[in-house]
Tab-separated table of C-alpha atoms and ligand atoms in Angstrom:
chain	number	residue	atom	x	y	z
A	1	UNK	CA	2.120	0.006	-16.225
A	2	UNK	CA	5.546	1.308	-15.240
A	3	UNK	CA	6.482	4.631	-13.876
A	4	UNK	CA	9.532	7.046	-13.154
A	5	UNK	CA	9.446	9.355	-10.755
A	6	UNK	CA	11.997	12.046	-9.819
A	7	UNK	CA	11.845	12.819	-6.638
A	8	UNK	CA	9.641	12.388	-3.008
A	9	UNK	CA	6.635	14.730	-3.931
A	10	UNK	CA	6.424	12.927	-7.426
A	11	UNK	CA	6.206	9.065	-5.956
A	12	UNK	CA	3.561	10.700	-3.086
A	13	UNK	CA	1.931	12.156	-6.505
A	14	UNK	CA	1.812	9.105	-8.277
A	15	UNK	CA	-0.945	7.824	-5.931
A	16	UNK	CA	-3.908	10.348	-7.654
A	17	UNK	CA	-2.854	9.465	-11.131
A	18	UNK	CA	-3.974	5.420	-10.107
A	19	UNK	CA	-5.793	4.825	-7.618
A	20	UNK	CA	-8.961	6.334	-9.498
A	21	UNK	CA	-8.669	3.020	-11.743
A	22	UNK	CA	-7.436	0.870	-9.218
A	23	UNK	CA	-10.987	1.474	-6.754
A	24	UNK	CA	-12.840	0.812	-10.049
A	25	UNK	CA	-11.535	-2.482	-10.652
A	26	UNK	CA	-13.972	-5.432	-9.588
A	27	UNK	CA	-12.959	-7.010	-6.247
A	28	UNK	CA	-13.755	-10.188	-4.121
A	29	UNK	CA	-13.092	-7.973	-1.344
A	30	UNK	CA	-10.415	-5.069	0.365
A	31	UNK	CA	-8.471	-3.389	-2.400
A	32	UNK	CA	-5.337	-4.745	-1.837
A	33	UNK	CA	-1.400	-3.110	-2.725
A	34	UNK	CA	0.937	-5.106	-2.085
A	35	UNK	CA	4.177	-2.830	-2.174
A	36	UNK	CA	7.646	-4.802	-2.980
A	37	UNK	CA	11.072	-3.352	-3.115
A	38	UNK	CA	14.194	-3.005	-1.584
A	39	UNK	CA	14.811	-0.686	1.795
A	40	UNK	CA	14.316	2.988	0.520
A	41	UNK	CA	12.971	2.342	-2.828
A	42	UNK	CA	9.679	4.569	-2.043
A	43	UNK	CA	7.369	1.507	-0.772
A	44	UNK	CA	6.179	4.408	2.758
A	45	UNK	CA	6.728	7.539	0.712
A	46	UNK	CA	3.678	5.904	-1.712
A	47	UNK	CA	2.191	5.296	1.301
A	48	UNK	CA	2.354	8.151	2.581
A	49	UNK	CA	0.951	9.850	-0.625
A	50	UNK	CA	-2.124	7.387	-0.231
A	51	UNK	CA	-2.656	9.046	2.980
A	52	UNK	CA	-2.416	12.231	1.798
A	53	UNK	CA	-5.201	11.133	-1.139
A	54	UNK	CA	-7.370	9.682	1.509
A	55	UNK	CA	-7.495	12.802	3.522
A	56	UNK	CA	-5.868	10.978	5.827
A	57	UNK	CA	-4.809	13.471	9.168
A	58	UNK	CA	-2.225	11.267	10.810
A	59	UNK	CA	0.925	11.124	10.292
A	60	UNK	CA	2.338	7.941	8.253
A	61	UNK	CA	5.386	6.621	9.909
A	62	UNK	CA	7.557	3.656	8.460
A	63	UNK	CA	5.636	1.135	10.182
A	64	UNK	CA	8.770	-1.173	10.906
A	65	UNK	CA	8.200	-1.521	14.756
A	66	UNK	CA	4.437	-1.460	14.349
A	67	UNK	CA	3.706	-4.412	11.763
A	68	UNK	CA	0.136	-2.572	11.497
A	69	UNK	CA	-1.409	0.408	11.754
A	70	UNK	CA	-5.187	1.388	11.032
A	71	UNK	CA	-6.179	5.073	10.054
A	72	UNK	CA	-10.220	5.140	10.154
A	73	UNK	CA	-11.281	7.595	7.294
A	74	UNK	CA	-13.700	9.857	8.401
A	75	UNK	CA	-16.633	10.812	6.257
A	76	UNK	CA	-16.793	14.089	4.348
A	77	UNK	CA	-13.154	13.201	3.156
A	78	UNK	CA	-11.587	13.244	-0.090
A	79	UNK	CA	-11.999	9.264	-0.286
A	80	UNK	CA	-15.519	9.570	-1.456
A	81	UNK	CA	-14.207	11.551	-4.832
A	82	UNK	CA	-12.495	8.502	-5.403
A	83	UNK	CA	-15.990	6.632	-6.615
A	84	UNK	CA	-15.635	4.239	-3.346
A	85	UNK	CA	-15.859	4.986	-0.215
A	86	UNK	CA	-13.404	3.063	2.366
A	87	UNK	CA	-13.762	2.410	6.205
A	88	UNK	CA	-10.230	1.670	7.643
A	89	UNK	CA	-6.798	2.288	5.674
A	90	UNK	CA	-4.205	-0.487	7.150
A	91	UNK	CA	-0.354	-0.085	7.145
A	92	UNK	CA	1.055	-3.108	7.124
A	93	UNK	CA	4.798	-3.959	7.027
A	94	UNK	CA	5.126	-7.430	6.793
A	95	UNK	CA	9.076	-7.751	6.642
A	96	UNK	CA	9.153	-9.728	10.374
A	97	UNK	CA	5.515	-11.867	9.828
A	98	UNK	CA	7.130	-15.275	9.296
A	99	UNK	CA	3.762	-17.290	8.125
A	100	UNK	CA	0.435	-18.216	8.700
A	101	UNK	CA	0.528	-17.438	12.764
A	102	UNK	CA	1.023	-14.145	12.648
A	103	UNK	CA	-1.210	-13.283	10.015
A	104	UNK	CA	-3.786	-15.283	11.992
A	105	UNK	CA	-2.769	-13.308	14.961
A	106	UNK	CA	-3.283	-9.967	13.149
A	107	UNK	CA	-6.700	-11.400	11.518
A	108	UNK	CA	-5.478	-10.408	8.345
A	109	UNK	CA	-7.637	-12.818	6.612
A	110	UNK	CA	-10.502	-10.792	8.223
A	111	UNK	CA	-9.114	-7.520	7.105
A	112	UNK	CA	-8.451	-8.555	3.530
A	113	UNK	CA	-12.285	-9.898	3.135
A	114	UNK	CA	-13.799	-6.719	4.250
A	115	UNK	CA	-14.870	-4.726	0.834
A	116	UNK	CA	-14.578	-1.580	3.375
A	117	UNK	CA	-10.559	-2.259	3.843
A	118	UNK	CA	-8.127	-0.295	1.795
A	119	UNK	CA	-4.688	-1.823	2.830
A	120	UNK	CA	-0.974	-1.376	1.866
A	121	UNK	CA	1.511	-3.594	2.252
A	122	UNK	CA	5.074	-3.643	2.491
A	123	UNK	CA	7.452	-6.412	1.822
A	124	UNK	CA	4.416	-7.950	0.343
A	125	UNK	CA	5.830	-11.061	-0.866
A	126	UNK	CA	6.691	-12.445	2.575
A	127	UNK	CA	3.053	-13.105	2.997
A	128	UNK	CA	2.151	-13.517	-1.034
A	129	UNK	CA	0.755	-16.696	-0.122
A	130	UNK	CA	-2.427	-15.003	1.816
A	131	UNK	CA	-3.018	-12.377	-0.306
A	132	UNK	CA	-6.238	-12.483	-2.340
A	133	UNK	CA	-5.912	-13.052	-6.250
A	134	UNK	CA	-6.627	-9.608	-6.805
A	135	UNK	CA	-4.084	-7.993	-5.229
A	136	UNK	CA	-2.706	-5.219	-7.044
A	137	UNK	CA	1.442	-5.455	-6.760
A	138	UNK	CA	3.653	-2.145	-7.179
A	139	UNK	CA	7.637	-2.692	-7.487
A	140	UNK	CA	9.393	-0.168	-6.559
A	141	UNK	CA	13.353	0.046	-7.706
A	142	UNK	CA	16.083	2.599	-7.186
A	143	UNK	CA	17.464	4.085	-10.730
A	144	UNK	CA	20.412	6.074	-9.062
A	145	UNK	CA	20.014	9.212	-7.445
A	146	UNK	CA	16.639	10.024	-6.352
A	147	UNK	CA	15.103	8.606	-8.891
A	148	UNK	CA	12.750	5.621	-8.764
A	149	UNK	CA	10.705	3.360	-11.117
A	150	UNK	CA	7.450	1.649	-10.172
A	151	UNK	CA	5.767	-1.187	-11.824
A	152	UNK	CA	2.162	-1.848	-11.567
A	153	UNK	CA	0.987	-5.353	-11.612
A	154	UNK	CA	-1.953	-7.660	-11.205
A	155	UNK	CA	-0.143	-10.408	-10.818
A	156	UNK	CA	3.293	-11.138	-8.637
A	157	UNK	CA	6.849	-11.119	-9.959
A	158	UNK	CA	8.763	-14.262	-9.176
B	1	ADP	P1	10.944	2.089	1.868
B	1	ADP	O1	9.651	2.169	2.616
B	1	ADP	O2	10.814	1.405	0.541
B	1	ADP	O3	12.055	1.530	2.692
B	1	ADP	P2	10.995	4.961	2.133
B	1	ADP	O4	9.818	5.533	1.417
B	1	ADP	O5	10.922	4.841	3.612
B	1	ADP	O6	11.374	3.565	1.465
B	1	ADP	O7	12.267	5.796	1.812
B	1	ADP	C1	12.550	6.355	0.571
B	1	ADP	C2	13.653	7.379	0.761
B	1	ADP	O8	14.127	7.829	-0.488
B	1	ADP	C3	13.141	8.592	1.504
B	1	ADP	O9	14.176	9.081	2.323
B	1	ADP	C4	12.833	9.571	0.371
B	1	ADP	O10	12.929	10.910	0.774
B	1	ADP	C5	13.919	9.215	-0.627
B	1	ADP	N1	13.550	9.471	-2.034
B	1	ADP	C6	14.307	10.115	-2.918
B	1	ADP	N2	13.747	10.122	-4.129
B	1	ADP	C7	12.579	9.457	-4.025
B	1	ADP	C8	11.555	9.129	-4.966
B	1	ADP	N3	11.615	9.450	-6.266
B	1	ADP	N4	10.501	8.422	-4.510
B	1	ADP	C9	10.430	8.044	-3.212
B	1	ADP	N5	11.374	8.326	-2.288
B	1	ADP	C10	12.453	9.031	-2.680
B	2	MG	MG1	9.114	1.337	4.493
């Protein structure tokens, strides 16, 4: 599935028209997006549109200095319209996670078996090699201007 969106609002927007399908999908065990694409193509605007979806409060910052964030989602929220009802939301920017130490230092493998998890990723492929086969990959790619296409995958691009 591929995408084009025109500005901020419509990448943020993006988020309600698939993640409906993407919660319905069977899973081993956290729904998984693993978010590729260069700096400023979109990858924590989408996020930030998740959020939003969620019902999310907090604000969602580019999680560069943080390498992970966790927003609990409260009940009576918005995420329960969505057919499945998540725990934790994780921000994850994996850009400066070199390998299999710091993942096991963030117990990411932890995080990624809990069914409960929803969790984004950014600069997914760094870690590709830990994520579960499920994983749902979006590439996001500048088109000039502010406009931005995003691929939806179930499997990685090489
Ligand atoms: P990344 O996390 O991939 O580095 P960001 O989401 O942080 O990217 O930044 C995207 C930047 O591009 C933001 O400043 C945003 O306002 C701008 N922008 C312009 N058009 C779009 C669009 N169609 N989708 C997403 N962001 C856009
Ligand atoms: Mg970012």
């Amino acid at each position: 599935m591929q995408f084009i969106t025109k500005n901020t609002q419509e990448t943020q927007k993006l988020v309600g028209k698939i993640i409906k399908k993407l919660v319905k999908a069977p899973r081993q065990g956290a729904l998984v997006l693993a978010l590729q694409g260069e700096l400023g193509a979109g990858k924590t605007t989408f996020v930030q549109g998740l959020a939003q979806a969620l019902g999310v409060k907090e604000k969602v910052l580019s999680p560069t200095f943080v390498i992970m964030k966790r927003f609990t989602i409260y009940d009576l929220c918005p995420s329960t319209s969505l057919g499945v009802k998540f725990t934790n939301f994780y921000h994850i920017d994996a850009y400066r996670l070199t390998g299999a130490e710091d993942t096991k230092e963030l117990d990411l493998g932890e995080i990624l078996k809990d069914k409960n998890n929803l969790v984004a990723i950014e600069w997914a492929e760094r870690i590709a090699g830990i994520l579960p086969a499920d994983t749902i990959w979006l590439d996001f790619q500048h088109k000039g201007g502010d406009k931005r296409e995003i691929k939806l995958k179930v499997k990685k691009s090489k």
